Amino acid sequence: EAGVAQSPRYKIIEKRQSVAFWCNPISGHATLYWYQQILGQGPKLLIQFQNNGVVDDSQLPKDRFSAERLKGVDSTLKIQPAKLEDSAVYLCASSLAPPRWGAETQYFGPGTRLLVL
Amino acid sequence: KQEVTQIPAALSVPEGENLVLNCSFTDSAIYNLQWFRQDPGKGLTSLLLIQSSQREQTSGRLNASLDKSSGRSTLYIAASQPGDSATYLCAYRMKTSYDKVIFGPGTSLSVIP
């Protein structure tokens, strides 16, 4: 079974530039998550999708971050414009269904490491 | 505010030692608690999941315990091996919003051959 795929693996940009990350979840997984992991901290949920609908985006800085999952499969996360404090690893995860339906296990991708200079 | 702390932040032990990693959380109304492993440049892998009604879970050389009343969980690793070197994170789901997972900062473990 193929895992969660993410690209690019690394990205270096200057502040005020834009950047986009891509995630392809495990086939058949309806729930998709984007997390931000700052060095030395645990992952923080940015947004959760159920199919192509947003379940939770309460911690997404909506003035600069956006995410979409148009066809309920792949997802993109965009930052525009980037700030120095956005330097982090961005992790994508997927699960078969939402946890409230009993699908507890999240499968994580390798992450995209972003450095904003 | 939901908060998770993990002590120690980093740990270095010789191969073969038994060790304990600690996790403390402030929210007593948890749904379940998980321990994850994170290897450099890789995503997280779930190791053990303890439901709120359980006190411990075991998988091979790993044993995780949960004490909701004190807001603590421990991960016990027996007979540590160099391949156990990684960062270990604990995370919990709240009963009131169990779609959301709250992660701790992790303990970085290095097992020296």
Short mmCIF file of N, CA and C in Angstrom, two decimals, chain A residues 9 33 35 37 40-43 45 48 55-56 58-59 91 98-100 104 106 108-110, chain B residues 31-32 34 36 38 41-46 49 51 89 93 97-101 103-105:
data_model
loop_
_atom_site.label_atom_id
_atom_site.label_comp_id
_atom_site.label_asym_id
_atom_site.label_seq_id
_atom_site.Cartn_x
_atom_site.Cartn_y
_atom_site.Cartn_z
N ARG A 9 10.00 18.15 -1.01
CA ARG A 9 10.50 17.74 0.29
C ARG A 9 11.15 18.90 1.01
N TYR A 33 -5.42 15.79 6.66
CA TYR A 33 -4.99 16.79 7.65
C TYR A 33 -3.71 17.46 7.17
N TYR A 35 -0.64 19.65 9.04
CA TYR A 35 -0.06 20.07 10.31
C TYR A 35 1.16 20.94 10.05
N GLN A 37 4.74 21.84 11.97
CA GLN A 37 5.62 21.44 13.06
C GLN A 37 6.84 22.35 13.08
N GLY A 40 11.39 21.72 17.42
CA GLY A 40 11.32 21.59 18.88
C GLY A 40 9.92 21.52 19.44
N GLN A 41 8.91 21.56 18.55
CA GLN A 41 7.52 21.50 19.00
C GLN A 41 6.80 20.32 18.35
N GLY A 42 5.67 19.97 18.92
CA GLY A 42 4.84 18.95 18.31
C GLY A 42 4.04 19.53 17.15
N PRO A 43 3.52 18.67 16.29
CA PRO A 43 2.70 19.16 15.17
C PRO A 43 1.44 19.88 15.67
N LEU A 45 -2.32 21.16 14.28
CA LEU A 45 -3.27 21.02 13.19
C LEU A 45 -3.59 22.37 12.58
N GLN A 48 -8.35 20.41 8.59
CA GLN A 48 -8.80 19.03 8.39
C GLN A 48 -9.91 19.04 7.35
N VAL A 55 -13.49 20.51 7.76
CA VAL A 55 -14.05 20.14 9.06
C VAL A 55 -13.59 21.10 10.14
N ASP A 56 -12.31 21.44 10.11
CA ASP A 56 -11.72 22.31 11.14
C ASP A 56 -10.59 23.10 10.55
N SER A 58 -9.70 26.08 12.40
CA SER A 58 -9.66 27.10 13.44
C SER A 58 -8.25 27.62 13.74
N GLN A 59 -7.22 26.82 13.41
CA GLN A 59 -5.85 27.26 13.69
C GLN A 59 -5.10 27.64 12.42
N LEU A 91 3.39 18.86 7.56
CA LEU A 91 3.05 17.44 7.48
C LEU A 91 1.63 17.26 6.98
N PRO A 98 -13.18 10.04 9.58
CA PRO A 98 -12.94 10.85 10.76
C PRO A 98 -12.86 9.99 12.02
N PRO A 99 -12.10 10.43 13.00
CA PRO A 99 -11.98 9.66 14.26
C PRO A 99 -13.30 9.35 14.91
N ARG A 100 -14.28 10.24 14.79
CA ARG A 100 -15.57 10.01 15.43
C ARG A 100 -16.29 8.82 14.81
N GLU A 104 -9.20 5.72 13.94
CA GLU A 104 -8.28 6.46 14.81
C GLU A 104 -6.95 6.75 14.15
N GLN A 106 -4.01 7.85 11.95
CA GLN A 106 -3.60 8.79 10.92
C GLN A 106 -2.28 8.30 10.34
N PHE A 108 0.97 9.45 8.24
CA PHE A 108 1.66 10.70 7.94
C PHE A 108 2.58 10.57 6.74
N GLY A 109 2.67 11.65 5.97
CA GLY A 109 3.67 11.75 4.93
C GLY A 109 5.00 12.20 5.51
N PRO A 110 6.06 12.27 4.67
CA PRO A 110 7.39 12.63 5.15
C PRO A 110 7.54 14.11 5.48
N TYR B 31 -10.12 11.56 25.37
CA TYR B 31 -10.79 10.46 24.69
C TYR B 31 -9.83 9.28 24.57
N ASN B 32 -8.60 9.55 24.13
CA ASN B 32 -7.55 8.54 24.11
C ASN B 32 -6.20 9.22 24.03
N GLN B 34 -2.11 8.66 22.42
CA GLN B 34 -1.25 7.88 21.53
C GLN B 34 0.19 8.26 21.73
N PHE B 36 3.68 8.32 19.43
CA PHE B 36 4.17 8.28 18.06
C PHE B 36 5.69 8.26 18.07
N GLN B 38 8.91 9.56 15.55
CA GLN B 38 9.26 10.37 14.39
C GLN B 38 10.74 10.24 14.12
N GLY B 41 13.45 13.43 8.97
CA GLY B 41 13.06 13.47 7.57
C GLY B 41 11.88 12.59 7.21
N LYS B 42 11.24 12.03 8.23
CA LYS B 42 10.09 11.17 7.97
C LYS B 42 8.90 11.63 8.78
N GLY B 43 7.76 11.11 8.41
CA GLY B 43 6.55 11.46 9.15
C GLY B 43 6.44 10.70 10.45
N LEU B 44 5.30 10.82 11.09
CA LEU B 44 5.06 10.15 12.36
C LEU B 44 4.47 8.78 12.15
N THR B 45 4.86 7.85 13.02
CA THR B 45 4.31 6.51 13.00
C THR B 45 3.68 6.22 14.35
N SER B 46 2.43 5.76 14.34
CA SER B 46 1.75 5.46 15.59
C SER B 46 2.32 4.18 16.20
N LEU B 49 -1.84 3.07 21.16
CA LEU B 49 -3.00 3.91 21.44
C LEU B 49 -3.71 3.36 22.67
N GLN B 51 -7.06 3.83 24.99
CA GLN B 51 -8.37 4.46 25.16
C GLN B 51 -8.51 4.95 26.60
N LEU B 89 6.74 11.19 20.48
CA LEU B 89 5.74 12.20 20.82
C LEU B 89 4.50 11.54 21.39
N ARG B 93 -6.53 13.00 22.27
CA ARG B 93 -7.78 13.56 21.73
C ARG B 93 -8.67 13.92 22.89
N SER B 97 -13.88 17.24 21.55
CA SER B 97 -13.54 17.53 20.16
C SER B 97 -12.55 16.49 19.67
N TYR B 98 -13.04 15.25 19.57
CA TYR B 98 -12.07 14.18 19.35
C TYR B 98 -11.59 14.03 17.93
N ASP B 99 -11.97 14.96 17.05
CA ASP B 99 -11.31 14.99 15.75
C ASP B 99 -9.94 15.62 15.84
N LYS B 100 -9.70 16.39 16.91
CA LYS B 100 -8.46 17.14 17.02
C LYS B 100 -7.48 16.41 17.92
N VAL B 101 -6.23 16.33 17.47
CA VAL B 101 -5.17 15.70 18.24
C VAL B 101 -4.23 16.78 18.77
N PHE B 103 -0.63 17.46 20.32
CA PHE B 103 0.67 16.82 20.41
C PHE B 103 1.56 17.47 21.46
N GLY B 104 2.41 16.65 22.07
CA GLY B 104 3.49 17.16 22.90
C GLY B 104 4.70 17.49 22.04
N PRO B 105 5.74 18.12 22.62
CA PRO B 105 6.91 18.53 21.84
C PRO B 105 7.87 17.39 21.54
#
